[in-house]
XYZ file of C-alpha atoms in Angstrom:
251
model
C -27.437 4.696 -6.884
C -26.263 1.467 -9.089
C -26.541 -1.703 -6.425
C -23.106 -2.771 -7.200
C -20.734 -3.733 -4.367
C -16.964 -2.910 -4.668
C -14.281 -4.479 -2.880
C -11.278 -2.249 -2.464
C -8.147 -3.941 -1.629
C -5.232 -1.742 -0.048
C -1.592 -3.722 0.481
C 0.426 -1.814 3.098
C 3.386 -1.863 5.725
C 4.480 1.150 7.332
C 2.191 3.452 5.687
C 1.511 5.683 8.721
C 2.530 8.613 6.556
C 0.100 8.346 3.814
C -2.524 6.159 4.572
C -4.535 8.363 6.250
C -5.286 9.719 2.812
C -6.179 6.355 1.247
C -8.594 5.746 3.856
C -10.528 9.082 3.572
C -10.594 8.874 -0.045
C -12.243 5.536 0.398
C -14.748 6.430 3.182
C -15.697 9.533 0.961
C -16.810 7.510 -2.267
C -20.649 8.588 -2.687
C -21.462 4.851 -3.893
C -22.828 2.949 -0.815
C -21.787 0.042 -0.757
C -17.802 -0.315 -0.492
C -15.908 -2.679 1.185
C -12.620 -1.392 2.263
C -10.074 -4.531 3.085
C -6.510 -3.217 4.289
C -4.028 -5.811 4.356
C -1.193 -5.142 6.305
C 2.102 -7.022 6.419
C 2.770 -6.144 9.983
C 3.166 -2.402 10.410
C 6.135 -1.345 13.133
C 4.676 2.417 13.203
C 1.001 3.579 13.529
C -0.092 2.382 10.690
C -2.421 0.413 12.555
C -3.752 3.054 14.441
C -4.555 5.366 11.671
C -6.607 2.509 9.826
C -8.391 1.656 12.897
C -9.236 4.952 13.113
C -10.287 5.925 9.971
C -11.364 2.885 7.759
C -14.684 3.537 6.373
C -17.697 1.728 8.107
C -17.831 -1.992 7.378
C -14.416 -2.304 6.472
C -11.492 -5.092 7.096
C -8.250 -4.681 8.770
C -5.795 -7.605 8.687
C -2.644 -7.587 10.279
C 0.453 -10.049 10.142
C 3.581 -11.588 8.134
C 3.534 -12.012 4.448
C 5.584 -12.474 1.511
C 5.017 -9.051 0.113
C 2.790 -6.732 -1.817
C 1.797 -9.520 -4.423
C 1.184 -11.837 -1.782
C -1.050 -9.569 0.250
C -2.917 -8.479 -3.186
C -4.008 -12.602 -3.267
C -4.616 -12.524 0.615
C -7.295 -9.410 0.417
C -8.519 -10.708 -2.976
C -9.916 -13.740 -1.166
C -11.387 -12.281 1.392
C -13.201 -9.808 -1.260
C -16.791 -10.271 -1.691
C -17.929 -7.295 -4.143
C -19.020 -7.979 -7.591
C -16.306 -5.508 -8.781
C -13.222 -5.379 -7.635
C -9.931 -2.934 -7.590
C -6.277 -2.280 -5.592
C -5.909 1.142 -3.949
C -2.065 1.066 -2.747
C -1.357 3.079 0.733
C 0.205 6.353 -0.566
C -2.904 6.576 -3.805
C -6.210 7.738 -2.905
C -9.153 8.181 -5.448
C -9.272 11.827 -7.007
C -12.816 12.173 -6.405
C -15.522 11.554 -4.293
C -17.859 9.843 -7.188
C -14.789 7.421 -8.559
C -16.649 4.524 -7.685
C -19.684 6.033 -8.774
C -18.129 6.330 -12.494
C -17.147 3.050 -12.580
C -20.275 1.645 -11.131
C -22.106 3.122 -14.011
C -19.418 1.613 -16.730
C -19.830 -1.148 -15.724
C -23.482 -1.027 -16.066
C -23.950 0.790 -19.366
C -21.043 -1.441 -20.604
C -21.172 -4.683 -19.614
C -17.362 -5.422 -19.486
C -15.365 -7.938 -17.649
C -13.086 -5.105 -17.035
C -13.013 -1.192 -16.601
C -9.898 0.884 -17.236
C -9.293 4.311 -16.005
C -6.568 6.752 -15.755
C -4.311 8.048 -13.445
C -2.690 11.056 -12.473
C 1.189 11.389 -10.918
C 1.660 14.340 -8.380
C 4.831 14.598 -5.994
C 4.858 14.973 -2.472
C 6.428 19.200 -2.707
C 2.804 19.423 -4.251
C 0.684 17.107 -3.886
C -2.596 19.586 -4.737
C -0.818 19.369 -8.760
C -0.614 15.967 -11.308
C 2.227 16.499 -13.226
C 1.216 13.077 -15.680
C -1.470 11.896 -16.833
C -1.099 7.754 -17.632
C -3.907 7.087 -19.677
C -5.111 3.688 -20.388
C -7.176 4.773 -23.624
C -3.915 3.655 -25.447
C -3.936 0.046 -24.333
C -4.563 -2.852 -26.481
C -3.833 -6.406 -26.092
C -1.630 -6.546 -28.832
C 0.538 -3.545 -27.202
C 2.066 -5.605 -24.334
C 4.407 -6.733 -26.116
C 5.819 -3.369 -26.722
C 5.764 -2.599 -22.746
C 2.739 -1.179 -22.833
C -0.154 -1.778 -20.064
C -3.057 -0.045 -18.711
C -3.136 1.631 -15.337
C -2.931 -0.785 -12.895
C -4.340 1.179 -10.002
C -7.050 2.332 -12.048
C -7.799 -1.217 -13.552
C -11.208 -2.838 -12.048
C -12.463 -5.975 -12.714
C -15.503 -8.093 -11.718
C -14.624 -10.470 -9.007
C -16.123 -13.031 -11.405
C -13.249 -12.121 -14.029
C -10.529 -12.466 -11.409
C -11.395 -15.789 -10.127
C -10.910 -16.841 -13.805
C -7.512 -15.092 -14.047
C -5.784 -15.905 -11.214
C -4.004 -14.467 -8.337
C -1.121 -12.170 -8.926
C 2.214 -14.702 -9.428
C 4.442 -13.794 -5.798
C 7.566 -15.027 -7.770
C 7.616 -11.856 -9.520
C 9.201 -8.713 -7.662
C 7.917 -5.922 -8.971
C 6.105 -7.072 -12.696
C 3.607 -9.722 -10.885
C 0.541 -6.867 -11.888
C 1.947 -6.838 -15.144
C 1.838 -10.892 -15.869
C -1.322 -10.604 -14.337
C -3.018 -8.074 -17.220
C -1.013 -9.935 -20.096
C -2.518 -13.583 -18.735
C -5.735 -11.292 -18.140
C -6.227 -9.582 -21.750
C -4.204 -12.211 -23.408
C -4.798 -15.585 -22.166
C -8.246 -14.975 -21.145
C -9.046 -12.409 -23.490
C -11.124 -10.120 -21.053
C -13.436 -7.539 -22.070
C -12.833 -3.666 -21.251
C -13.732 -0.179 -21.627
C -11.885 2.513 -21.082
C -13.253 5.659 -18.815
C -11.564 8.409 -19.885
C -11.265 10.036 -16.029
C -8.537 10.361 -13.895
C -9.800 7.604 -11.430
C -6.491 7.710 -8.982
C -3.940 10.096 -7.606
C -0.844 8.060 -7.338
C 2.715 9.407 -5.288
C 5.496 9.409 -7.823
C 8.715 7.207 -6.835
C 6.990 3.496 -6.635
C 8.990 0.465 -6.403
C 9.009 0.447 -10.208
C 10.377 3.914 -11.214
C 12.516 4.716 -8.492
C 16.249 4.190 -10.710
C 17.486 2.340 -13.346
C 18.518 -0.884 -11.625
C 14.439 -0.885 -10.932
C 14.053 -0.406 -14.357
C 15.968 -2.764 -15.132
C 14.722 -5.521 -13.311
C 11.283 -4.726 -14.290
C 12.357 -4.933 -18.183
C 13.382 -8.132 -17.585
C 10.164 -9.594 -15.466
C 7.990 -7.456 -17.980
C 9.841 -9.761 -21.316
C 9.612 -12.843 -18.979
C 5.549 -12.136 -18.645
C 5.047 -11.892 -21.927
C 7.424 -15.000 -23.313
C 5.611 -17.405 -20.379
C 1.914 -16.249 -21.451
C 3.054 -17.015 -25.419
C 3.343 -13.259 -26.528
C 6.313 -12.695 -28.729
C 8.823 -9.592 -27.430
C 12.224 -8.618 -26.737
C 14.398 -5.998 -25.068
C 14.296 -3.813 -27.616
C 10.341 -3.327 -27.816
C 10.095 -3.385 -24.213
C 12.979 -0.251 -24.139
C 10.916 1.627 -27.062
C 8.143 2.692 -24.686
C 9.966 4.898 -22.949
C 10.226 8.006 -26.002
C 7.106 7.704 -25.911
C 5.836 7.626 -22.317
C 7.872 11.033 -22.392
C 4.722 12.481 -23.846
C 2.611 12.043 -20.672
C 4.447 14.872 -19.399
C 3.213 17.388 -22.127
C -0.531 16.348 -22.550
């Protein structure tokens, strides 16, 4: 086993109805040493009861008022203290047991700042099929100004790499990881690799694809990343991504 400590960093409120899964997938990882920190914006239901219950050994529960997903992101990420670190949201879990163990060992052989994996979509009438595959293989630097970013929740990083990045910008509503990977790959020019495993079972219907006035207030915070961080776009290459992400369907 690779002595490599992860920090795993789940944002939540009101998860009671899928967090259970989160936290099993996390306390299953065959890697030893994970921390898992859940930051919690002040759950009304059990949500707090579940992670009490069922964070894996050694792990961090923090309860109380913040200023959103973003904002709970920065709060966990400075309380991390893994060499590598990555976001698990509330309703994802990790698709296998040995995720962490892949990673650990691309990290080693590799030598990256960063490590990018893929993820699969599944919907909650079947949860046991992916019916997308988002694969990061595709992403280059150069293709964010077209729209185009890895997968965010199977993006990990070294916690060295994210202190020189930055926190995620809480000003943003629904783009902040997005302005974070263009300042990240851009700006800062990080290294990567891409694992070509499906690292992270994510619910369909997140904040970003759930109709078009989402859609269309992501555009719009996706163009404003890229103009603020000096990358060159417009509305029209943003829009052209979608054709193509049509293809994720079919593969």
């Amino acid at each position: 086993m690779l002595a490599m400590k992860f920090s795993v960093i789940t944002p939540c409120y009101n998860a009671g109805a899928t967090i259970a899964r989160t936290l099993q997938s996390v306390a299953a990882q065959t890697h030893d040493d994970v921390e898992h920190i859940v930051m919690d914006g002040g759950s009304t239901d059990e949500t707090a009861a579940i992670v009490e219950a069922r964070i894996r050994v050694g792990g961090r529960f923090v309860s109380g008022p913040d200023q959103g997903m973003y904002d709970a992101m920065n709060k966990g990420l400075a309380l991390a203290s893994g060499e590598i670190v990555g976001i698990l949201n509330a309703d994802d879990h990790f698709a296998d047991p040995d995720a962490l163990a892949w990673v650990a060992e691309a990290f080693a052989t590799h030598g990256t700042d960063a490590v990018l994996c893929d993820v699969g979509f599944f919907s909650t009438r079947r949860p046991d099929r992916l019916f997308r595959r988002y694969r990061s293989v595709t992403f280059r630097p150069g293709r964010l100004a077209w729209g185009w970013m890895p997968a965010h929740p199977g993006m990990y990083m070294t916690r060295e790499a994210y202190l020189r990045v930055g926190t995620y910008r809480t000003d943003f509503r629904i783009a902040a990881d997005y302005e974070f990977v263009v300042r990240a790959f851009v700006k800062h020019r990080l290294s990567f690799v891409h694992l070509p495993r499906v690292l992270v079972r994510m619910q369909a219907g997140g904040v970003s694809n759930r109709d078009l006035a989402a859609k269309s207030v992501i555009n719009r915070e996706v163009l404003r990343a890229c103009r603020e961080n000096g990358v060159y776009s417009n509305a029209w290459m943003i829009a052209s991504k979608y054709p193509l992400k049509l293809l994720e369907y079919f593969r």
